Amino acid sequence: MALALTALSAGPAGAAELRVVVVPDLEFADLEALSPRGAVGLLVPDAGPETSAGRALAALERGAVRNSLLGNEPPGERLLEVTFSRNP
């Protein structure tokens, strides 16, 4: 199971920067302790009978899920950058 942790921080000229960090191997019980640091939630792996880490990452980056029966990754541009961490 993976956890996506997002945090907003003020950047130059008051722009908000959204940081998305995926932390593999966390459990549902870990979410409450991390909640003061930002929004937390479980990562939806994908849709359809076949999935992969690449498809799940593409869905997270694009904000859309595409059923694997319909073909390749979700269409569209990446809307955010995802980083991975072993430590929350």
mmCIF file with all atom_site columns, C-alpha atoms in Angstrom:
data_model
loop_
_atom_site.group_PDB
_atom_site.id
_atom_site.type_symbol
_atom_site.label_atom_id
_atom_site.label_alt_id
_atom_site.label_comp_id
_atom_site.label_asym_id
_atom_site.label_entity_id
_atom_site.label_seq_id
_atom_site.pdbx_PDB_ins_code
_atom_site.Cartn_x
_atom_site.Cartn_y
_atom_site.Cartn_z
_atom_site.occupancy
_atom_site.B_iso_or_equiv
_atom_site.pdbx_formal_charge
_atom_site.auth_seq_id
_atom_site.auth_comp_id
_atom_site.auth_asym_id
_atom_site.auth_atom_id
_atom_site.pdbx_PDB_model_num
ATOM 1  C CA . MET A 1 1  ? 0.000  0.000  0.000   1.00 0.00 ? 1  MET A CA 1
ATOM 2  C CA . ALA A 1 2  ? 1.299  3.483  -0.736  1.00 0.00 ? 2  ALA A CA 1
ATOM 3  C CA . LEU A 1 3  ? 0.560  6.790  0.866   1.00 0.00 ? 3  LEU A CA 1
ATOM 4  C CA . ALA A 1 4  ? 0.496  10.119 -0.912  1.00 0.00 ? 4  ALA A CA 1
ATOM 5  C CA . LEU A 1 5  ? 1.402  13.057 1.302   1.00 0.00 ? 5  LEU A CA 1
ATOM 6  C CA . THR A 1 6  ? 0.852  16.569 0.030   1.00 0.00 ? 6  THR A CA 1
ATOM 7  C CA . ALA A 1 7  ? 1.954  19.799 1.593   1.00 0.00 ? 7  ALA A CA 1
ATOM 8  C CA . LEU A 1 8  ? 1.379  23.393 0.549   1.00 0.00 ? 8  LEU A CA 1
ATOM 9  C CA . SER A 1 9  ? 4.083  25.968 1.075   1.00 0.00 ? 9  SER A CA 1
ATOM 10 C CA . ALA A 1 10 ? 4.353  29.583 0.055   1.00 0.00 ? 10 ALA A CA 1
ATOM 11 C CA . GLY A 1 11 ? 6.784  30.123 -2.776  1.00 0.00 ? 11 GLY A CA 1
ATOM 12 C CA . PRO A 1 12 ? 8.006  33.228 -4.584  1.00 0.00 ? 12 PRO A CA 1
ATOM 13 C CA . ALA A 1 13 ? 5.464  36.006 -5.058  1.00 0.00 ? 13 ALA A CA 1
ATOM 14 C CA . GLY A 1 14 ? 2.955  34.191 -2.872  1.00 0.00 ? 14 GLY A CA 1
ATOM 15 C CA . ALA A 1 15 ? 2.533  31.282 -5.267  1.00 0.00 ? 15 ALA A CA 1
ATOM 16 C CA . ALA A 1 16 ? 1.486  28.028 -3.627  1.00 0.00 ? 16 ALA A CA 1
ATOM 17 C CA . GLU A 1 17 ? 3.682  25.023 -4.282  1.00 0.00 ? 17 GLU A CA 1
ATOM 18 C CA . LEU A 1 18 ? 2.107  21.593 -4.024  1.00 0.00 ? 18 LEU A CA 1
ATOM 19 C CA . ARG A 1 19 ? 4.501  18.828 -3.072  1.00 0.00 ? 19 ARG A CA 1
ATOM 20 C CA . VAL A 1 20 ? 3.333  15.241 -3.530  1.00 0.00 ? 20 VAL A CA 1
ATOM 21 C CA . VAL A 1 21 ? 5.379  12.504 -1.874  1.00 0.00 ? 21 VAL A CA 1
ATOM 22 C CA . VAL A 1 22 ? 4.605  8.798  -2.232  1.00 0.00 ? 22 VAL A CA 1
ATOM 23 C CA . VAL A 1 23 ? 5.765  6.686  0.704   1.00 0.00 ? 23 VAL A CA 1
ATOM 24 C CA . PRO A 1 24 ? 5.468  2.942  -0.028  1.00 0.00 ? 24 PRO A CA 1
ATOM 25 C CA . ASP A 1 25 ? 4.688  0.379  2.668   1.00 0.00 ? 25 ASP A CA 1
ATOM 26 C CA . LEU A 1 26 ? 2.816  2.614  5.100   1.00 0.00 ? 26 LEU A CA 1
ATOM 27 C CA . GLU A 1 27 ? -0.352 1.332  6.718   1.00 0.00 ? 27 GLU A CA 1
ATOM 28 C CA . PHE A 1 28 ? -3.727 2.993  7.151   1.00 0.00 ? 28 PHE A CA 1
ATOM 29 C CA . ALA A 1 29 ? -2.927 3.465  10.860  1.00 0.00 ? 29 ALA A CA 1
ATOM 30 C CA . ASP A 1 30 ? 0.063  5.691  9.928   1.00 0.00 ? 30 ASP A CA 1
ATOM 31 C CA . LEU A 1 31 ? -2.129 8.391  8.359   1.00 0.00 ? 31 LEU A CA 1
ATOM 32 C CA . GLU A 1 32 ? -3.299 10.135 11.533  1.00 0.00 ? 32 GLU A CA 1
ATOM 33 C CA . ALA A 1 33 ? 0.243  10.778 12.791  1.00 0.00 ? 33 ALA A CA 1
ATOM 34 C CA . LEU A 1 34 ? 1.181  12.333 9.427   1.00 0.00 ? 34 LEU A CA 1
ATOM 35 C CA . SER A 1 35 ? -1.928 14.511 9.060   1.00 0.00 ? 35 SER A CA 1
ATOM 36 C CA . PRO A 1 36 ? -0.498 17.609 10.820  1.00 0.00 ? 36 PRO A CA 1
ATOM 37 C CA . ARG A 1 37 ? 2.167  17.780 8.079   1.00 0.00 ? 37 ARG A CA 1
ATOM 38 C CA . GLY A 1 38 ? -0.262 18.004 5.158   1.00 0.00 ? 38 GLY A CA 1
ATOM 39 C CA . ALA A 1 39 ? -3.056 16.199 3.388   1.00 0.00 ? 39 ALA A CA 1
ATOM 40 C CA . VAL A 1 40 ? -2.645 12.432 3.459   1.00 0.00 ? 40 VAL A CA 1
ATOM 41 C CA . GLY A 1 41 ? -4.437 9.594  1.739   1.00 0.00 ? 41 GLY A CA 1
ATOM 42 C CA . LEU A 1 42 ? -4.123 6.201  0.175   1.00 0.00 ? 42 LEU A CA 1
ATOM 43 C CA . LEU A 1 43 ? -3.064 5.977  -3.453  1.00 0.00 ? 43 LEU A CA 1
ATOM 44 C CA . VAL A 1 44 ? -5.596 4.379  -5.796  1.00 0.00 ? 44 VAL A CA 1
ATOM 45 C CA . PRO A 1 45 ? -3.531 1.883  -7.787  1.00 0.00 ? 45 PRO A CA 1
ATOM 46 C CA . ASP A 1 46 ? -5.427 2.058  -11.111 1.00 0.00 ? 46 ASP A CA 1
ATOM 47 C CA . ALA A 1 47 ? -8.616 0.838  -12.781 1.00 0.00 ? 47 ALA A CA 1
ATOM 48 C CA . GLY A 1 48 ? -9.278 -2.303 -14.757 1.00 0.00 ? 48 GLY A CA 1
ATOM 49 C CA . PRO A 1 49 ? -8.103 -5.892 -14.733 1.00 0.00 ? 49 PRO A CA 1
ATOM 50 C CA . GLU A 1 50 ? -4.432 -5.082 -15.413 1.00 0.00 ? 50 GLU A CA 1
ATOM 51 C CA . THR A 1 51 ? -2.370 -2.436 -13.698 1.00 0.00 ? 51 THR A CA 1
ATOM 52 C CA . SER A 1 52 ? 1.205  -1.456 -12.960 1.00 0.00 ? 52 SER A CA 1
ATOM 53 C CA . ALA A 1 53 ? 3.151  1.018  -10.886 1.00 0.00 ? 53 ALA A CA 1
ATOM 54 C CA . GLY A 1 54 ? 3.658  3.109  -14.032 1.00 0.00 ? 54 GLY A CA 1
ATOM 55 C CA . ARG A 1 55 ? -0.080 3.321  -14.721 1.00 0.00 ? 55 ARG A CA 1
ATOM 56 C CA . ALA A 1 56 ? -0.806 4.254  -11.103 1.00 0.00 ? 56 ALA A CA 1
ATOM 57 C CA . LEU A 1 57 ? 1.850  6.982  -11.195 1.00 0.00 ? 57 LEU A CA 1
ATOM 58 C CA . ALA A 1 58 ? 0.505  8.331  -14.502 1.00 0.00 ? 58 ALA A CA 1
ATOM 59 C CA . ALA A 1 59 ? -3.001 8.515  -13.024 1.00 0.00 ? 59 ALA A CA 1
ATOM 60 C CA . LEU A 1 60 ? -1.744 10.395 -9.966  1.00 0.00 ? 60 LEU A CA 1
ATOM 61 C CA . GLU A 1 61 ? 0.285  12.860 -12.047 1.00 0.00 ? 61 GLU A CA 1
ATOM 62 C CA . ARG A 1 62 ? -2.596 13.560 -14.439 1.00 0.00 ? 62 ARG A CA 1
ATOM 63 C CA . GLY A 1 63 ? -5.455 13.495 -11.946 1.00 0.00 ? 63 GLY A CA 1
ATOM 64 C CA . ALA A 1 64 ? -7.330 10.933 -14.031 1.00 0.00 ? 64 ALA A CA 1
ATOM 65 C CA . VAL A 1 65 ? -7.754 7.174  -14.132 1.00 0.00 ? 65 VAL A CA 1
ATOM 66 C CA . ARG A 1 66 ? -8.203 5.231  -17.367 1.00 0.00 ? 66 ARG A CA 1
ATOM 67 C CA . ASN A 1 67 ? -9.498 1.688  -17.274 1.00 0.00 ? 67 ASN A CA 1
ATOM 68 C CA . SER A 1 68 ? -6.837 -0.690 -18.586 1.00 0.00 ? 68 SER A CA 1
ATOM 69 C CA . LEU A 1 69 ? -9.426 -2.215 -20.942 1.00 0.00 ? 69 LEU A CA 1
ATOM 70 C CA . LEU A 1 70 ? -9.424 1.110  -22.837 1.00 0.00 ? 70 LEU A CA 1
ATOM 71 C CA . GLY A 1 71 ? -5.713 1.140  -23.577 1.00 0.00 ? 71 GLY A CA 1
ATOM 72 C CA . ASN A 1 72 ? -2.664 2.984  -22.398 1.00 0.00 ? 72 ASN A CA 1
ATOM 73 C CA . GLU A 1 73 ? -2.129 5.514  -19.619 1.00 0.00 ? 73 GLU A CA 1
ATOM 74 C CA . PRO A 1 74 ? -4.586 8.327  -18.959 1.00 0.00 ? 74 PRO A CA 1
ATOM 75 C CA . PRO A 1 75 ? -4.347 11.057 -21.596 1.00 0.00 ? 75 PRO A CA 1
ATOM 76 C CA . GLY A 1 76 ? -3.246 14.596 -20.881 1.00 0.00 ? 76 GLY A CA 1
ATOM 77 C CA . GLU A 1 77 ? -0.328 16.494 -19.480 1.00 0.00 ? 77 GLU A CA 1
ATOM 78 C CA . ARG A 1 78 ? 1.240  15.907 -16.111 1.00 0.00 ? 78 ARG A CA 1
ATOM 79 C CA . LEU A 1 79 ? -0.307 18.281 -13.624 1.00 0.00 ? 79 LEU A CA 1
ATOM 80 C CA . LEU A 1 80 ? 2.127  17.657 -10.785 1.00 0.00 ? 80 LEU A CA 1
ATOM 81 C CA . GLU A 1 81 ? 5.470  16.111 -10.000 1.00 0.00 ? 81 GLU A CA 1
ATOM 82 C CA . VAL A 1 82 ? 5.644  13.150 -7.651  1.00 0.00 ? 82 VAL A CA 1
ATOM 83 C CA . THR A 1 83 ? 8.640  12.257 -5.489  1.00 0.00 ? 83 THR A CA 1
ATOM 84 C CA . PHE A 1 84 ? 9.197  9.048  -3.544  1.00 0.00 ? 84 PHE A CA 1
ATOM 85 C CA . SER A 1 85 ? 10.492 8.648  0.000   1.00 0.00 ? 85 SER A CA 1
ATOM 86 C CA . ARG A 1 86 ? 11.141 5.777  2.367   1.00 0.00 ? 86 ARG A CA 1
ATOM 87 C CA . ASN A 1 87 ? 10.594 8.065  5.363   1.00 0.00 ? 87 ASN A CA 1
ATOM 88 C CA . PRO A 1 88 ? 7.444  10.155 5.815   1.00 0.00 ? 88 PRO A CA 1
#
